[in-house]
Every structure is written in C-alpha cells, then in structure tokens.
Amino acid sequence: MILVLNGPNLSRLDLREKSHYGDLSYPELREFVERSAEELGVAVDIRQSDDEATIIGWLHEAADKALPVIFNPAAFTHYSVAIRDAAALLRGPLIEVHLSNPLTREEFRHTSMIAGVSTGTIAGFKQDSYRLALIAMKDLIEKTQ
Ligand code: DQA
C-alpha cells in the first residue's frame, strides 16, 4: 500500500490558479491517481488534510507500518519543521510531489523543508507529477523486494 498524502488547500484545486496546478478539481485528481495506480498495478490510500497535526499523525502511521509515501505537503513544504521531522521518521521511500514547479515561482516557495528527507522530488508536471511518482515508487519497491 502506498500512502498518497496531500496538504492544505489542495481540496480546493478548482478555485486555485490553473496555470500552476492544472485543470483538475481535487476529486478529479483523486480519480486520476486511482486510475494511474490501477494501471500500474499498485494499491494507493489517498488522503488530504489542511491540518498539520493530522498529516503528522499520518506520517507517524506510515513510519510505524514502514509504508512508502508520496507526499504533496502543499504550503507546509516551505516552513513546517514539524512535518519535516515526522517525514524523517519514515522507513520506506518518500517521494515529494508538486503539481507546479515551486522553483519557477515566488522565492518563498524555493525552500523545501521536506526535500532533504525525501528519496526524491517530482514537480511541475501538474497531475502527471503523481503518475510519475507512482512509476518511480513502484520501481523503488520492486528493487527492494
Ligand atoms: C504545491 C506548491 C506549493 O508551493 C503550494 O503552497 C501548494 C501546492 C504544488 O502542488 O504545486 O499548495 O505543493
């Protein structure tokens, strides 16, 4: 099981800048990720929260169960030391994903607290960032089996 965690404001993708985030609403993004996972033959558990503590709880769960995690921390990417510390507990691979490419955007988005504790980062491909992360994760899992 791959946990796919999404941070704050991603549930309102339909109201956010389409030029950065693409055309999909959050329910459509979920469907896209579910479909991509099915095509790749991997199981996913997709969750979203605006609440830092809830996300930290999910990272603890992933650490306890040694689950692989695909994680879009959204705005928490740029400032949450607590989320970084929780992500550092993980024992399976962690792929940081972003719909947009934060490095092409405002300077405050250029820092990722999570990148240093991630296996790798995929950013800038809109919804395809998640599909590419699933492909990379499947590969990582197969290599460690
Ligand atoms: C984001 C990029 C972040 O800078 C932003 O705060 C988000 C979404 C992305 O997916 O492109 O909420 O993580």
mmCIF file of C-alpha atoms and ligand atoms in Angstrom:
data_model
loop_
_atom_site.group_PDB
_atom_site.id
_atom_site.type_symbol
_atom_site.label_atom_id
_atom_site.label_comp_id
_atom_site.label_asym_id
_atom_site.label_seq_id
_atom_site.Cartn_x
_atom_site.Cartn_y
_atom_site.Cartn_z
ATOM 1 C CA MET A 1 0.000 0.000 0.000
ATOM 2 C CA ILE A 2 1.339 3.420 -0.999
ATOM 3 C CA LEU A 3 0.075 6.328 1.075
ATOM 4 C CA VAL A 4 -0.594 9.424 -1.050
ATOM 5 C CA LEU A 5 -0.798 12.418 1.271
ATOM 6 C CA ASN A 6 -1.954 15.881 0.268
ATOM 7 C CA GLY A 7 -1.631 19.058 2.301
ATOM 8 C CA PRO A 8 -3.621 22.255 2.745
ATOM 9 C CA ASN A 9 -5.793 23.876 0.088
ATOM 10 C CA LEU A 10 -5.390 21.042 -2.402
ATOM 11 C CA SER A 11 -9.044 20.157 -1.765
ATOM 12 C CA ARG A 12 -9.917 23.473 -3.443
ATOM 13 C CA LEU A 13 -7.883 22.972 -6.619
ATOM 14 C CA ASP A 14 -10.886 24.062 -8.707
ATOM 15 C CA LEU A 15 -10.533 27.550 -7.175
ATOM 16 C CA ARG A 16 -6.736 27.810 -7.480
ATOM 17 C CA GLU A 17 -4.538 29.064 -10.342
ATOM 18 C CA LYS A 18 -4.978 26.607 -13.206
ATOM 19 C CA SER A 19 -1.764 27.849 -14.835
ATOM 20 C CA HIS A 20 0.155 26.411 -11.871
ATOM 21 C CA TYR A 21 -1.993 23.484 -10.808
ATOM 22 C CA GLY A 22 -3.758 22.284 -13.960
ATOM 23 C CA ASP A 23 -7.398 21.787 -14.797
ATOM 24 C CA LEU A 24 -8.401 19.036 -12.404
ATOM 25 C CA SER A 25 -10.516 19.535 -9.317
ATOM 26 C CA TYR A 26 -9.405 17.617 -6.217
ATOM 27 C CA PRO A 27 -11.963 14.810 -6.761
ATOM 28 C CA GLU A 28 -10.745 14.544 -10.374
ATOM 29 C CA LEU A 29 -7.117 14.460 -9.210
ATOM 30 C CA ARG A 30 -8.018 11.631 -6.810
ATOM 31 C CA GLU A 31 -9.654 9.713 -9.664
ATOM 32 C CA PHE A 32 -6.606 10.318 -11.869
ATOM 33 C CA VAL A 33 -4.276 8.972 -9.153
ATOM 34 C CA GLU A 34 -6.558 5.969 -8.536
ATOM 35 C CA ARG A 35 -6.680 5.196 -12.263
ATOM 36 C CA SER A 36 -2.906 5.590 -12.673
ATOM 37 C CA ALA A 37 -2.316 3.280 -9.693
ATOM 38 C CA GLU A 38 -4.682 0.706 -11.123
ATOM 39 C CA GLU A 39 -2.896 0.806 -14.498
ATOM 40 C CA LEU A 40 0.434 0.293 -12.735
ATOM 41 C CA GLY A 41 -0.941 -2.454 -10.509
ATOM 42 C CA VAL A 42 -0.210 -0.721 -7.194
ATOM 43 C CA ALA A 43 -2.566 -0.041 -4.292
ATOM 44 C CA VAL A 44 -2.973 3.516 -3.007
ATOM 45 C CA ASP A 45 -4.587 5.141 0.003
ATOM 46 C CA ILE A 46 -5.160 8.815 -0.908
ATOM 47 C CA ARG A 47 -5.743 11.379 1.842
ATOM 48 C CA GLN A 48 -5.921 15.174 2.129
ATOM 49 C CA SER A 49 -5.900 17.448 5.151
ATOM 50 C CA ASP A 50 -5.499 21.144 5.886
ATOM 51 C CA ASP A 51 -4.408 20.262 9.409
ATOM 52 C CA GLU A 52 -0.710 19.893 10.260
ATOM 53 C CA ALA A 53 -1.357 17.588 13.224
ATOM 54 C CA THR A 54 -3.476 15.227 11.117
ATOM 55 C CA ILE A 55 -0.729 14.987 8.492
ATOM 56 C CA ILE A 56 1.877 14.363 11.200
ATOM 57 C CA GLY A 57 -0.358 11.557 12.511
ATOM 58 C CA TRP A 58 -0.486 10.003 9.034
ATOM 59 C CA LEU A 59 3.316 10.215 8.726
ATOM 60 C CA HIS A 60 3.634 8.501 12.132
ATOM 61 C CA GLU A 61 1.287 5.770 10.884
ATOM 62 C CA ALA A 62 3.424 5.365 7.731
ATOM 63 C CA ALA A 63 6.584 5.226 9.873
ATOM 64 C CA ASP A 64 5.083 2.614 12.231
ATOM 65 C CA LYS A 65 3.921 0.447 9.308
ATOM 66 C CA ALA A 66 7.005 1.154 7.121
ATOM 67 C CA LEU A 67 4.721 2.323 4.301
ATOM 68 C CA PRO A 68 6.011 4.093 1.174
ATOM 69 C CA VAL A 69 4.700 7.664 0.912
ATOM 70 C CA ILE A 70 4.019 10.025 -1.975
ATOM 71 C CA PHE A 71 3.576 13.424 -0.383
ATOM 72 C CA ASN A 72 2.421 16.815 -1.603
ATOM 73 C CA PRO A 73 2.875 18.894 1.562
ATOM 74 C CA ALA A 74 1.499 21.993 -0.267
ATOM 75 C CA ALA A 75 2.285 25.168 1.706
ATOM 76 C CA PHE A 76 3.711 23.134 4.623
ATOM 77 C CA THR A 77 6.587 22.276 2.250
ATOM 78 C CA HIS A 78 8.063 25.682 2.759
ATOM 79 C CA TYR A 79 8.003 26.123 6.535
ATOM 80 C CA SER A 80 6.925 23.142 8.604
ATOM 81 C CA VAL A 81 9.814 21.785 10.634
ATOM 82 C CA ALA A 82 7.321 19.549 12.453
ATOM 83 C CA ILE A 83 6.293 17.889 9.190
ATOM 84 C CA ARG A 84 9.908 17.512 8.131
ATOM 85 C CA ASP A 85 10.757 15.859 11.464
ATOM 86 C CA ALA A 86 7.803 13.473 11.055
ATOM 87 C CA ALA A 87 8.844 12.715 7.456
ATOM 88 C CA ALA A 88 12.372 11.937 8.713
ATOM 89 C CA LEU A 89 10.907 9.062 10.781
ATOM 90 C CA LEU A 90 9.800 7.184 7.658
ATOM 91 C CA ARG A 91 11.442 3.835 6.961
ATOM 92 C CA GLY A 92 10.094 3.359 3.428
ATOM 93 C CA PRO A 93 10.732 5.638 0.436
ATOM 94 C CA LEU A 94 9.290 9.155 0.409
ATOM 95 C CA ILE A 95 8.622 10.970 -2.870
ATOM 96 C CA GLU A 96 7.807 14.674 -2.609
ATOM 97 C CA VAL A 97 5.444 15.810 -5.362
ATOM 98 C CA HIS A 98 4.152 19.165 -6.525
ATOM 99 C CA LEU A 99 1.700 19.981 -9.281
ATOM 100 C CA SER A 100 3.549 23.207 -10.057
ATOM 101 C CA ASN A 101 7.295 23.763 -10.148
ATOM 102 C CA PRO A 102 7.882 25.824 -6.988
ATOM 103 C CA LEU A 103 11.379 26.805 -8.197
ATOM 104 C CA THR A 104 9.870 28.877 -11.008
ATOM 105 C CA ARG A 105 7.591 30.738 -8.600
ATOM 106 C CA GLU A 106 7.886 33.189 -5.688
ATOM 107 C CA GLU A 107 11.104 32.995 -3.700
ATOM 108 C CA PHE A 108 9.349 31.752 -0.549
ATOM 109 C CA ARG A 109 8.475 28.596 -2.490
ATOM 110 C CA HIS A 110 12.110 27.873 -3.357
ATOM 111 C CA THR A 111 12.809 26.313 0.023
ATOM 112 C CA SER A 112 11.558 22.813 0.736
ATOM 113 C CA MET A 113 11.793 21.596 4.316
ATOM 114 C CA ILE A 114 10.936 18.122 3.036
ATOM 115 C CA ALA A 115 13.426 17.710 0.164
ATOM 116 C CA GLY A 116 16.319 16.895 2.495
ATOM 117 C CA VAL A 117 14.483 13.913 3.989
ATOM 118 C CA SER A 118 12.921 12.707 0.711
ATOM 119 C CA THR A 119 14.116 9.982 -1.610
ATOM 120 C CA GLY A 120 13.403 12.373 -4.484
ATOM 121 C CA THR A 121 11.138 15.118 -5.751
ATOM 122 C CA ILE A 122 8.853 15.340 -8.812
ATOM 123 C CA ALA A 123 7.462 18.792 -9.526
ATOM 124 C CA GLY A 124 5.986 20.809 -12.352
ATOM 125 C CA PHE A 125 4.065 18.203 -14.339
ATOM 126 C CA LYS A 126 0.624 19.087 -12.934
ATOM 127 C CA GLN A 127 -1.390 15.905 -12.269
ATOM 128 C CA ASP A 128 1.272 13.852 -14.060
ATOM 129 C CA SER A 129 3.653 14.558 -11.150
ATOM 130 C CA TYR A 130 1.614 11.988 -9.202
ATOM 131 C CA ARG A 131 1.667 9.413 -12.023
ATOM 132 C CA LEU A 132 5.430 9.824 -12.428
ATOM 133 C CA ALA A 133 5.817 9.477 -8.649
ATOM 134 C CA LEU A 134 3.793 6.240 -8.739
ATOM 135 C CA ILE A 135 6.055 4.882 -11.509
ATOM 136 C CA ALA A 136 9.181 5.816 -9.527
ATOM 137 C CA MET A 137 7.713 4.387 -6.326
ATOM 138 C CA LYS A 138 6.760 1.094 -7.995
ATOM 139 C CA ASP A 139 10.313 0.821 -9.282
ATOM 140 C CA LEU A 140 11.795 1.557 -5.843
ATOM 141 C CA ILE A 141 9.550 -1.017 -4.169
ATOM 142 C CA GLU A 142 10.398 -3.687 -6.746
ATOM 143 C CA LYS A 143 14.129 -3.022 -6.358
ATOM 144 C CA THR A 144 13.968 -3.502 -2.591
ATOM 145 C CA GLN A 145 11.991 -6.769 -2.735
HETATM 146 C C1 DQA B 1 2.149 22.936 -4.308
HETATM 147 C C2 DQA B 1 3.149 24.097 -4.350
HETATM 148 C C3 DQA B 1 3.155 24.869 -3.042
HETATM 149 O O1 DQA B 1 4.051 25.961 -3.126
HETATM 150 C C4 DQA B 1 1.764 25.430 -2.752
HETATM 151 O O2 DQA B 1 1.753 26.049 -1.491
HETATM 152 C C5 DQA B 1 0.682 24.423 -2.862
HETATM 153 C C6 DQA B 1 0.753 23.409 -3.925
HETATM 154 C C7 DQA B 1 2.029 22.223 -5.672
HETATM 155 O O3 DQA B 1 1.488 21.130 -5.706
HETATM 156 O O4 DQA B 1 2.440 22.779 -6.689
HETATM 157 O O5 DQA B 1 -0.316 24.482 -2.158
HETATM 158 O O6 DQA B 1 2.605 21.980 -3.360
#
